[in-house]
CSV table of C-alpha atoms in Angstrom, one decimal:
chain,number,residue,atom,x,y,z
A,1,MET,CA,96.2,125.9,73.5
A,2,SER,CA,92.8,124.4,73.4
A,3,ALA,CA,90.5,125.5,70.6
A,4,GLY,CA,87.8,127.0,72.7
A,5,HIS,CA,85.8,127.1,75.9
A,6,ALA,CA,82.2,126.5,76.8
A,7,ASP,CA,80.2,129.3,78.2
A,8,ALA,CA,79.8,129.7,81.9
A,9,GLY,CA,77.9,126.9,83.4
A,10,HIS,CA,78.4,124.7,80.4
A,11,HIS,CA,82.1,123.7,80.3
A,12,ASP,CA,83.7,120.7,78.7
A,13,ALA,CA,85.8,118.8,81.2
A,14,ALA,CA,88.2,117.8,78.3
A,15,LEU,CA,89.2,121.4,77.7
A,16,VAL,CA,91.9,121.8,80.4
A,17,GLU,CA,94.6,124.4,80.2
A,18,ASP,CA,98.0,123.9,81.8
A,19,LEU,CA,97.9,127.6,82.8
A,20,VAL,CA,95.5,130.5,83.0
A,21,GLY,CA,97.2,133.8,83.7
A,22,ILE,CA,95.0,136.5,85.3
A,23,GLY,CA,96.0,140.0,84.2
A,24,PHE,CA,98.4,140.7,81.3
A,25,GLY,CA,100.8,143.4,82.4
A,26,PRO,CA,104.6,142.9,82.1
A,27,ALA,CA,104.7,140.1,84.7
A,28,ASN,CA,102.3,137.7,82.9
A,29,LEU,CA,103.5,138.9,79.5
A,30,ALA,CA,106.9,137.7,80.6
A,31,LEU,CA,105.4,134.4,81.5
A,32,ALA,CA,103.7,134.2,78.2
A,33,VAL,CA,107.0,134.9,76.5
A,34,ALA,CA,108.8,132.2,78.5
A,35,THR,CA,106.0,129.7,77.7
A,36,ALA,CA,106.2,130.6,74.0
A,37,GLU,CA,110.0,130.0,74.0
A,38,HIS,CA,109.4,126.5,75.5
A,39,ASN,CA,106.7,125.7,73.0
A,40,ASP,CA,109.0,126.8,70.1
A,41,ARG,CA,111.5,124.1,70.9
A,42,CYS,CA,109.6,121.3,72.6
A,43,GLY,CA,108.5,118.1,70.9
A,44,PRO,CA,104.9,117.3,69.9
A,45,GLY,CA,102.7,116.8,72.9
A,46,HIS,CA,104.9,118.6,75.3
A,47,ALA,CA,103.7,122.2,74.7
A,48,LEU,CA,102.2,124.1,77.6
A,49,ARG,CA,98.6,125.1,76.9
A,50,ALA,CA,98.2,128.6,78.3
A,51,VAL,CA,95.7,131.4,78.0
A,52,PHE,CA,95.8,134.9,79.7
A,53,THR,CA,92.9,137.2,80.5
A,54,GLU,CA,93.1,141.0,80.5
A,55,ARG,CA,90.3,143.4,81.4
A,56,ARG,CA,91.6,146.1,79.2
A,57,PRO,CA,91.0,146.0,75.4
A,58,GLN,CA,94.7,146.0,74.6
A,59,PHE,CA,98.1,145.7,76.2
A,60,GLY,CA,99.2,148.7,78.2
A,61,TRP,CA,101.9,149.5,80.8
A,62,HIS,CA,101.2,152.6,82.8
A,63,PRO,CA,99.9,154.4,79.6
A,64,GLY,CA,98.9,157.4,81.6
A,65,MET,CA,102.5,158.1,82.5
A,66,LEU,CA,104.1,157.7,79.1
A,67,LEU,CA,105.5,161.2,79.3
A,68,ALA,CA,107.5,162.6,76.4
A,69,GLY,CA,111.2,162.3,77.2
A,70,ALA,CA,110.8,160.2,80.4
A,71,THR,CA,113.4,157.5,80.5
A,72,MET,CA,113.5,154.1,82.1
A,73,GLN,CA,115.3,153.7,85.4
A,74,VAL,CA,116.2,150.1,84.5
A,75,SER,CA,118.7,148.9,81.8
A,76,PHE,CA,117.3,147.7,78.5
A,77,LEU,CA,119.1,144.4,79.2
A,78,LYS,CA,116.6,143.7,81.9
A,79,ASP,CA,113.9,143.1,79.3
A,80,LEU,CA,111.5,140.1,79.2
A,81,ALA,CA,114.1,137.6,78.1
A,82,THR,CA,117.8,138.6,78.0
A,83,MET,CA,118.7,137.7,81.6
A,84,ARG,CA,117.2,134.2,81.0
A,85,ASP,CA,118.2,133.7,77.4
A,86,PRO,CA,120.2,136.3,75.5
A,87,GLY,CA,119.4,134.4,72.3
A,88,SER,CA,115.7,134.7,72.6
A,89,ARG,CA,113.5,136.2,69.9
A,90,PHE,CA,111.9,138.4,72.5
A,91,THR,CA,114.8,140.6,73.5
A,92,PHE,CA,114.9,144.3,73.3
A,93,LEU,CA,117.9,144.1,70.9
A,94,ARG,CA,115.8,141.9,68.6
A,95,TYR,CA,113.0,144.4,68.8
A,96,LEU,CA,115.5,147.2,67.8
A,97,HIS,CA,116.9,145.1,65.0
A,98,GLU,CA,113.5,144.4,63.5
A,99,HIS,CA,112.6,148.1,63.7
A,100,GLY,CA,115.8,149.1,62.0
A,101,ARG,CA,117.0,151.2,65.0
A,102,LEU,CA,119.8,149.0,66.4
A,103,ALA,CA,122.7,151.1,65.2
A,104,ASP,CA,120.8,154.3,66.1
A,105,PHE,CA,120.2,153.1,69.6
A,106,ILE,CA,123.9,152.0,70.1
A,107,ASN,CA,125.0,155.5,69.0
A,108,GLN,CA,123.1,157.0,71.9
A,109,LYS,CA,125.5,155.4,74.3
A,110,SER,CA,122.8,154.8,76.8
A,111,PHE,CA,121.4,151.8,78.7
A,112,PHE,CA,118.1,153.6,79.3
A,113,PRO,CA,115.5,153.9,76.5
A,114,THR,CA,112.6,156.2,76.8
A,115,ARG,CA,109.5,154.9,78.6
A,116,ILE,CA,107.6,155.3,75.3
A,117,GLU,CA,110.1,153.2,73.4
A,118,PHE,CA,110.2,150.5,76.1
A,119,HIS,CA,106.4,150.4,76.1
A,120,ASP,CA,106.5,149.9,72.4
A,121,TYR,CA,108.9,147.0,72.9
A,122,LEU,CA,106.5,145.4,75.4
A,123,ARG,CA,103.6,145.8,73.0
A,124,TRP,CA,105.7,144.2,70.3
A,125,CYS,CA,106.2,141.2,72.6
A,126,ALA,CA,102.5,141.2,73.4
A,127,ASP,CA,101.6,141.1,69.7
A,128,GLN,CA,103.7,138.0,69.2
A,129,VAL,CA,101.6,136.1,71.8
A,130,LYS,CA,98.3,137.7,71.2
A,131,HIS,CA,96.7,134.4,70.2
A,132,ARG,CA,97.0,133.4,73.9
A,133,VAL,CA,95.3,136.5,75.3
A,134,ARG,CA,91.6,137.2,75.9
A,135,TYR,CA,91.4,141.0,76.0
A,136,SER,CA,88.3,142.8,77.5
A,137,ILE,CA,87.9,139.8,79.8
A,138,GLU,CA,88.1,140.2,83.5
A,139,ALA,CA,88.7,137.2,85.8
A,140,TYR,CA,86.7,137.8,88.9
A,141,GLY,CA,87.0,134.5,90.8
A,142,ILE,CA,88.8,131.2,91.1
A,143,ARG,CA,87.0,128.1,92.3
A,144,ALA,CA,87.5,124.3,92.5
A,145,ALA,CA,86.7,122.8,89.1
A,146,GLU,CA,84.7,120.0,90.7
A,147,PRO,CA,82.1,120.4,93.4
A,148,ASP,CA,83.8,121.8,96.4
A,149,VAL,CA,83.3,119.0,98.9
A,150,ALA,CA,85.2,119.0,102.2
A,151,ASP,CA,88.4,116.9,102.1
A,152,HIS,CA,88.0,116.3,98.3
A,153,PRO,CA,91.3,117.0,96.5
A,154,VAL,CA,91.3,120.0,94.2
A,155,ASP,CA,93.2,118.8,91.1
A,156,ALA,CA,92.0,121.6,88.7
A,157,LEU,CA,90.6,125.1,89.0
A,158,MET,CA,87.9,127.1,87.3
A,159,VAL,CA,88.5,130.7,86.5
A,160,LEU,CA,85.3,132.7,86.3
A,161,THR,CA,85.3,135.6,83.8
A,162,ARG,CA,83.1,138.3,82.4
A,163,HIS,CA,83.3,140.8,79.5
A,164,THR,CA,84.4,144.3,80.3
A,165,GLY,CA,83.5,146.0,77.0
A,166,GLY,CA,80.0,147.5,76.6
A,167,ALA,CA,77.2,145.9,78.5
A,168,ALA,CA,78.4,143.6,81.3
A,169,ARG,CA,78.0,140.0,80.1
A,170,THR,CA,78.9,136.7,81.8
A,171,GLY,CA,82.1,135.4,80.3
A,172,ARG,CA,83.4,131.9,80.1
A,173,MET,CA,84.8,129.5,82.7
A,174,LEU,CA,88.3,128.5,82.0
A,175,ARG,CA,89.3,125.1,83.4
A,176,THR,CA,93.0,124.8,84.3
A,177,ARG,CA,95.6,122.9,86.3
A,178,ASN,CA,97.4,126.1,87.3
A,179,VAL,CA,96.7,129.9,87.6
A,180,ALA,CA,99.2,132.7,87.7
A,181,ILE,CA,97.8,135.8,89.4
A,182,GLY,CA,99.4,139.0,88.0
A,183,THR,CA,96.7,141.6,88.6
A,184,GLY,CA,99.2,144.4,89.3
A,185,LEU,CA,99.0,147.2,91.8
A,186,ARG,CA,96.1,149.4,92.8
A,187,PRO,CA,96.4,153.2,93.2
A,188,ARG,CA,96.8,154.4,96.7
A,189,LEU,CA,95.1,157.7,97.6
A,190,PRO,CA,95.4,159.8,100.8
A,191,GLU,CA,92.8,159.1,103.4
A,192,GLY,CA,89.6,160.9,102.6
A,193,VAL,CA,90.6,161.7,99.0
A,194,LYS,CA,88.7,160.3,96.1
A,195,ALA,CA,89.7,160.4,92.5
A,196,GLY,CA,87.5,162.4,90.1
A,197,PRO,CA,87.5,164.8,87.1
A,198,ARG,CA,89.8,167.2,88.9
A,199,VAL,CA,91.6,164.9,91.4
A,200,TRP,CA,93.9,162.6,89.5
A,201,HIS,CA,96.1,159.7,90.5
A,202,THR,CA,99.3,159.8,88.4
A,203,GLN,CA,98.3,156.6,86.6
A,204,ASP,CA,95.7,158.7,84.8
A,205,LEU,CA,97.8,161.9,84.3
A,206,LEU,CA,97.9,162.0,80.5
A,207,PHE,CA,94.3,161.0,80.0
A,208,ARG,CA,92.9,163.5,82.5
A,209,ALA,CA,95.2,166.3,81.2
A,210,GLU,CA,93.8,165.8,77.7
A,211,GLU,CA,90.2,166.2,79.1
A,212,LEU,CA,91.0,169.4,81.0
A,213,THR,CA,89.7,172.3,78.9
A,214,HIS,CA,88.5,174.8,81.5
A,215,ARG,CA,91.3,176.2,83.7
A,216,PRO,CA,90.2,179.3,85.5
A,217,HIS,CA,92.7,179.0,88.4
A,218,ARG,CA,95.9,178.5,86.4
A,219,ARG,CA,97.3,176.3,89.1
A,220,PHE,CA,98.0,172.6,89.8
A,221,ALA,CA,99.0,170.9,93.0
A,222,VAL,CA,101.1,167.7,92.9
A,223,ILE,CA,101.1,165.6,96.1
A,224,GLY,CA,104.1,163.3,96.7
A,225,SER,CA,107.8,163.1,96.7
A,226,GLY,CA,108.7,160.1,94.5
A,227,GLN,CA,109.6,159.7,90.8
A,228,SER,CA,106.0,159.9,89.6
A,229,ALA,CA,105.4,163.1,91.6
A,230,ALA,CA,108.5,164.8,90.2
A,231,GLU,CA,107.7,163.7,86.7
A,232,ALA,CA,104.1,165.0,87.0
A,233,ALA,CA,105.4,168.4,88.3
A,234,GLU,CA,107.8,168.7,85.4
A,235,PHE,CA,105.2,167.7,82.9
A,236,LEU,CA,102.5,170.1,84.1
A,237,HIS,CA,105.1,172.9,84.4
A,238,ARG,CA,106.2,172.3,80.8
A,239,GLU,CA,102.8,171.7,79.2
A,240,TYR,CA,101.0,174.6,80.9
A,241,PRO,CA,103.3,177.6,80.7
A,242,ASP,CA,100.6,179.9,82.0
A,243,ALA,CA,100.0,177.8,85.2
A,244,GLU,CA,101.6,177.6,88.6
A,245,VAL,CA,102.6,174.2,89.8
A,246,CYS,CA,102.8,173.5,93.6
A,247,ALA,CA,104.8,170.5,94.6
A,248,VAL,CA,103.6,169.4,98.1
A,249,PHE,CA,105.5,166.9,100.2
A,250,SER,CA,106.4,166.2,103.8
A,251,ARG,CA,110.2,165.8,103.1
A,252,TYR,CA,112.6,168.6,103.0
A,253,GLY,CA,113.4,167.9,99.4
A,254,TYR,CA,113.3,165.3,96.7
A,255,SER,CA,115.6,162.4,97.6
A,256,PRO,CA,117.8,160.8,94.9
A,257,ALA,CA,117.5,157.2,94.0
A,258,ASP,CA,120.5,155.1,94.9
A,259,ASP,CA,121.5,153.5,91.7
A,260,SER,CA,125.1,152.9,92.6
A,261,PRO,CA,126.6,149.5,91.4
A,262,PHE,CA,126.7,147.8,94.8
A,263,ALA,CA,123.2,148.9,95.8
A,264,ASN,CA,122.0,147.7,92.4
A,265,ARG,CA,122.9,144.2,93.3
A,266,ILE,CA,119.6,144.1,95.3
A,267,PHE,CA,118.0,143.8,91.9
A,268,ASP,CA,120.1,140.8,90.8
A,269,PRO,CA,118.3,137.4,90.3
A,270,SER,CA,120.7,135.9,92.9
A,271,ALA,CA,119.5,138.5,95.5
A,272,VAL,CA,116.1,136.8,95.4
A,273,ASP,CA,117.6,133.6,96.6
A,274,ASP,CA,119.5,135.4,99.4
A,275,PHE,CA,116.3,137.3,100.4
A,276,PHE,CA,114.1,134.2,100.3
A,277,ASP,CA,116.4,132.2,102.5
A,278,ALA,CA,117.0,135.0,105.1
A,279,PRO,CA,115.3,135.1,108.5
A,280,ASP,CA,112.3,137.4,108.7
A,281,GLU,CA,114.2,140.1,110.7
A,282,VAL,CA,116.9,140.2,108.0
A,283,LYS,CA,114.2,140.5,105.3
A,284,GLU,CA,112.7,143.5,107.1
A,285,SER,CA,116.2,145.1,107.4
A,286,LEU,CA,117.0,144.6,103.8
A,287,LEU,CA,113.8,146.2,102.7
A,288,ALA,CA,114.4,149.1,104.9
A,289,TYR,CA,118.1,149.5,104.0
A,290,HIS,CA,117.4,149.5,100.3
A,291,ALA,CA,114.0,151.3,100.1
A,292,ASN,CA,115.9,154.3,98.7
A,293,THR,CA,116.6,152.3,95.5
A,294,ASN,CA,113.0,152.4,94.5
A,295,TYR,CA,110.5,154.0,97.0
A,296,SER,CA,109.9,157.7,97.3
A,297,VAL,CA,113.0,158.6,95.4
A,298,VAL,CA,113.7,160.5,92.2
A,299,ASP,CA,116.3,160.2,89.4
A,300,GLY,CA,119.2,162.5,90.2
A,301,ALA,CA,119.1,164.2,86.8
A,302,LEU,CA,115.4,165.1,87.2
A,303,ILE,CA,116.0,166.6,90.7
A,304,GLU,CA,118.7,168.8,89.2
A,305,GLN,CA,116.5,169.9,86.4
A,306,LEU,CA,113.7,170.9,88.8
A,307,TYR,CA,116.1,172.7,91.0
A,308,ARG,CA,117.5,174.7,88.1
A,309,THR,CA,113.9,175.6,87.1
A,310,VAL,CA,113.1,176.9,90.5
A,311,TYR,CA,116.3,178.9,90.7
A,312,GLN,CA,116.0,180.4,87.3
A,313,GLU,CA,112.4,181.5,88.0
A,314,LYS,CA,113.6,183.2,91.2
A,315,VAL,CA,116.2,185.1,89.2
A,316,ALA,CA,113.5,186.1,86.6
A,317,GLY,CA,111.1,187.1,89.4
A,318,ALA,CA,108.3,184.9,88.0
A,319,GLU,CA,108.0,181.7,90.1
A,320,ARG,CA,105.7,179.1,88.6
A,321,LEU,CA,107.2,176.0,90.1
A,322,ARG,CA,106.7,176.2,93.9
A,323,ILE,CA,108.2,173.7,96.3
A,324,LEU,CA,106.1,173.4,99.4
A,325,ASN,CA,108.4,171.1,101.4
A,326,THR,CA,107.8,169.8,104.9
A,327,THR,CA,104.2,170.3,104.1
A,328,ALA,CA,101.3,167.8,104.5
A,329,LEU,CA,98.0,167.6,102.7
A,330,ALA,CA,95.1,168.2,105.1
A,331,ALA,CA,92.1,168.1,102.8
A,332,VAL,CA,90.9,168.2,99.2
A,333,GLU,CA,87.6,170.1,98.6
A,334,ASP,CA,85.5,170.4,95.5
A,335,LEU,CA,84.9,173.8,94.0
A,336,PRO,CA,82.3,174.8,91.4
A,337,ASP,CA,85.0,175.4,88.9
A,338,GLY,CA,88.0,173.4,90.3
A,339,VAL,CA,89.3,171.9,93.4
A,340,ARG,CA,90.9,173.2,96.6
A,341,ALA,CA,93.9,171.6,98.3
A,342,VAL,CA,94.4,172.5,101.9
A,343,ALA,CA,97.9,171.9,103.3
A,344,HIS,CA,99.8,172.9,106.4
A,345,SER,CA,103.5,173.3,107.1
A,346,LEU,CA,104.9,170.7,109.5
A,347,THR,CA,107.5,173.1,110.8
A,348,THR,CA,105.7,176.4,111.1
A,349,GLY,CA,102.0,175.4,111.1
A,350,GLU,CA,101.3,177.8,108.2
A,351,ARG,CA,98.2,177.0,106.3
A,352,HIS,CA,98.2,176.9,102.5
A,353,THR,CA,94.9,177.1,100.6
A,354,LEU,CA,95.5,176.3,97.0
A,355,ASP,CA,92.6,176.7,94.6
A,356,CYS,CA,93.5,174.6,91.6
A,357,ASP,CA,92.4,173.4,88.2
A,358,ALA,CA,93.5,169.9,89.3
A,359,VAL,CA,95.2,168.1,92.2
A,360,VAL,CA,97.5,165.3,91.1
A,361,VAL,CA,98.1,162.6,93.7
A,362,ALA,CA,101.4,160.7,93.4
A,363,THR,CA,101.1,158.6,96.6
A,364,GLY,CA,102.0,155.2,95.0
A,365,TYR,CA,100.2,151.9,94.8
A,366,ARG,CA,99.3,149.0,97.0
A,367,PRO,CA,99.3,145.3,96.0
A,368,ALA,CA,96.1,143.4,95.4
A,369,ASP,CA,95.5,140.4,97.8
A,370,PRO,CA,95.2,137.2,95.7
A,371,ARG,CA,92.8,135.9,98.3
A,372,GLU,CA,90.2,138.3,96.9
A,373,LEU,CA,89.9,136.0,93.9
A,374,LEU,CA,90.0,132.7,95.7
A,375,GLY,CA,86.7,132.7,97.5
A,376,PRO,CA,86.4,129.6,99.7
A,377,LEU,CA,89.8,128.4,98.5
A,378,ALA,CA,91.4,131.2,100.4
A,379,GLU,CA,90.9,129.2,103.6
A,380,GLU,CA,93.3,126.6,102.2
A,381,CYS,CA,96.2,129.2,101.9
A,382,LEU,CA,98.9,129.0,104.5
A,383,THR,CA,100.0,132.2,106.2
A,384,ASP,CA,102.9,133.3,108.4
A,385,GLY,CA,102.7,134.7,111.9
A,386,GLN,CA,101.7,138.1,110.5
A,387,GLY,CA,98.9,136.8,108.4
A,388,ARG,CA,100.8,137.1,105.2
A,389,LEU,CA,100.6,134.5,102.5
A,390,ARG,CA,103.3,131.9,102.5
A,391,ILE,CA,104.8,131.5,99.0
A,392,GLY,CA,107.3,129.0,97.7
A,393,ARG,CA,110.6,129.9,96.0
A,394,ASP,CA,108.9,129.0,92.7
A,395,HIS,CA,106.3,131.7,93.4
A,396,ARG,CA,103.5,129.2,94.1
A,397,LEU,CA,101.2,129.8,97.0
A,398,LEU,CA,101.7,127.3,99.8
A,399,THR,CA,98.4,125.6,100.6
A,400,THR,CA,96.9,122.7,102.5
A,401,ASP,CA,97.5,119.3,100.9
A,402,ARG,CA,94.0,119.4,99.6
A,403,ILE,CA,95.0,121.9,96.9
A,404,ARG,CA,96.9,120.0,94.2
A,405,ALA,CA,96.4,122.6,91.5
A,406,GLY,CA,99.0,125.3,91.3
A,407,ILE,CA,98.3,128.9,92.3
A,408,TYR,CA,101.2,131.2,91.4
A,409,VAL,CA,101.5,134.8,92.4
A,410,GLN,CA,103.4,137.7,90.8
A,411,GLY,CA,103.8,141.2,92.1
A,412,GLY,CA,103.6,143.1,95.3
A,413,ALA,CA,102.0,140.2,97.3
A,414,THR,CA,105.4,138.4,97.2
A,415,GLU,CA,107.6,141.3,98.3
A,416,HIS,CA,107.8,139.9,101.9
A,417,THR,CA,109.1,136.6,100.6
A,418,HIS,CA,111.0,137.5,97.4
A,419,GLY,CA,112.2,141.0,98.0
A,420,ILE,CA,112.1,144.4,96.5
A,421,THR,CA,112.1,143.3,92.8
A,422,SER,CA,108.7,141.7,93.2
A,423,THR,CA,106.9,144.8,91.6
A,424,LEU,CA,109.8,145.7,89.3
A,425,LEU,CA,110.9,144.8,85.8
A,426,SER,CA,114.4,143.8,86.9
A,427,THR,CA,113.9,140.0,87.4
A,428,LEU,CA,110.9,139.4,85.2
A,429,ALA,CA,112.9,137.3,82.7
A,430,VAL,CA,114.3,135.0,85.3
A,431,ARG,CA,111.1,134.8,87.4
A,432,SER,CA,109.0,133.9,84.4
A,433,GLY,CA,111.5,131.1,83.6
A,434,GLU,CA,111.3,129.8,87.2
A,435,ILE,CA,107.5,129.7,87.0
A,436,ARG,CA,107.5,128.0,83.6
A,437,ASP,CA,110.0,125.4,84.8
A,438,SER,CA,107.8,124.7,87.9
A,439,LEU,CA,104.9,124.2,85.5
A,440,LEU,CA,106.9,121.8,83.4
A,441,LEU,CA,108.0,119.9,86.4
A,442,GLY,CA,104.4,119.4,87.4
A,443,GLN,CA,103.6,118.4,83.8
A,444,ALA,CA,106.3,115.8,83.9
A,445,GLY,CA,105.0,114.4,87.1
A,446,ARG,CA,101.5,114.0,85.6
A,447,ASP,CA,102.9,112.4,82.5
A,448,ALA,CA,104.8,109.9,84.6
A,449,LEU,CA,101.7,109.1,86.6
A,450,GLU,CA,99.7,108.6,83.5
A,451,GLY,CA,102.3,106.1,82.3
A,452,ALA,CA,102.2,104.2,85.6
A,453,ILE,CA,98.4,104.0,85.9
A,454,PRO,CA,96.4,102.5,83.0
A,455,GLY,CA,93.7,104.9,81.8
A,456,GLY,CA,94.9,107.6,84.2
A,457,THR,CA,93.9,111.2,83.2
A,458,GLY,CA,96.7,112.9,85.0
A,459,VAL,CA,94.7,116.0,85.5
A,460,GLY,CA,96.4,117.6,88.4
A,461,SER,CA,96.8,114.2,90.0
A,462,VAL,CA,100.1,114.9,91.7
A,463,PRO,CA,101.1,117.9,93.8
A,464,MET,CA,103.3,120.5,92.1
A,465,PRO,CA,106.6,121.4,93.8
A,466,THR,CA,106.5,124.3,96.3
A,467,ALA,CA,110.1,125.2,96.7
């Protein structure tokens, strides 16, 4: 990695990264790990120079939902490295061994660690590559490194950054041959609902709950029917034994996630190949068929736990966990000392007015559009008949021939091309290896061109592969 970067407006053309990763969640962390593995074993002069930017001051993976006792829904073997290289120094098993817990974990006879433990594993990986990460730095734009002249090839990119800590300050411009956009998902709220001190998206559940000191209504409402909604309802019911928790959702009941062995094949790395090569109508069918492996579904054990709670409270005659099924949220209104959720039954039309200490919204996330970062370069991106980005098998945006620098995308923006695992942990190890290998192929092409042209710089001078 290059030693430093000039401030915005004063960059040194000699300082060119091979990769700038935007965002440092699990996806780009996995890419940093794959890059570090290559650099560990490559010869002098063949290392990939990479730097990652992260707007938060430290690594975090859904920290607001690290609920005590909540377990992963994915096997520990689908960590950041094992599916690509079981001998990697970045595996979950290596983490357990270094922390002296390998035998203890084995004795649990479980494939599913707690979310808190897996988060600690991810942070352990992040600490090993921290020299490559610029925390408290937000990337807000990607531009051509040279003056943006029509028809002029774009061999390198400039990533515009700014500091997020304290007073807003202009950051540095990072010059690079490739970018990897991994900015994650954005909270989705019901229409007309805004987050606030008493209206929380589940991503902020733990933080907001800690701040809640005045609770005159002794009631919470949780909106949604998926895993996060069920976990939020269980958490609030457990942590606030004097409060009523109303679970509001339009379904008849929580639906179990399909984690059967054959259905789980949709999360195999080979399934990405099958999905990518399938016709569009087949892609749409596969997403619909297997949505119940991931979307708006709940772990079966948690469903049973919640049902037992409801039943036992009915027996005791003190119902604190109320299930308002086939019910839709109509409005959320501020109160002087709380918040009011207005809902109505879809079957009877009955109106429910719930004066609450807080309303917790568990209505999922939406992917960020990479074009928001690209400015004028967005016009160079190719799209399909539905206006969606075209993305190569190696996760690189397909662009006009003018763009020779590589723009790679990770996350929800690739679900229509790469399938349901795009936002999940399941294929991170393999995907990061694919992107790394694509970067290396481009590097090899530049090196070959430099050898063929006396005095050639090789800076992004040949196109990277797109499939």
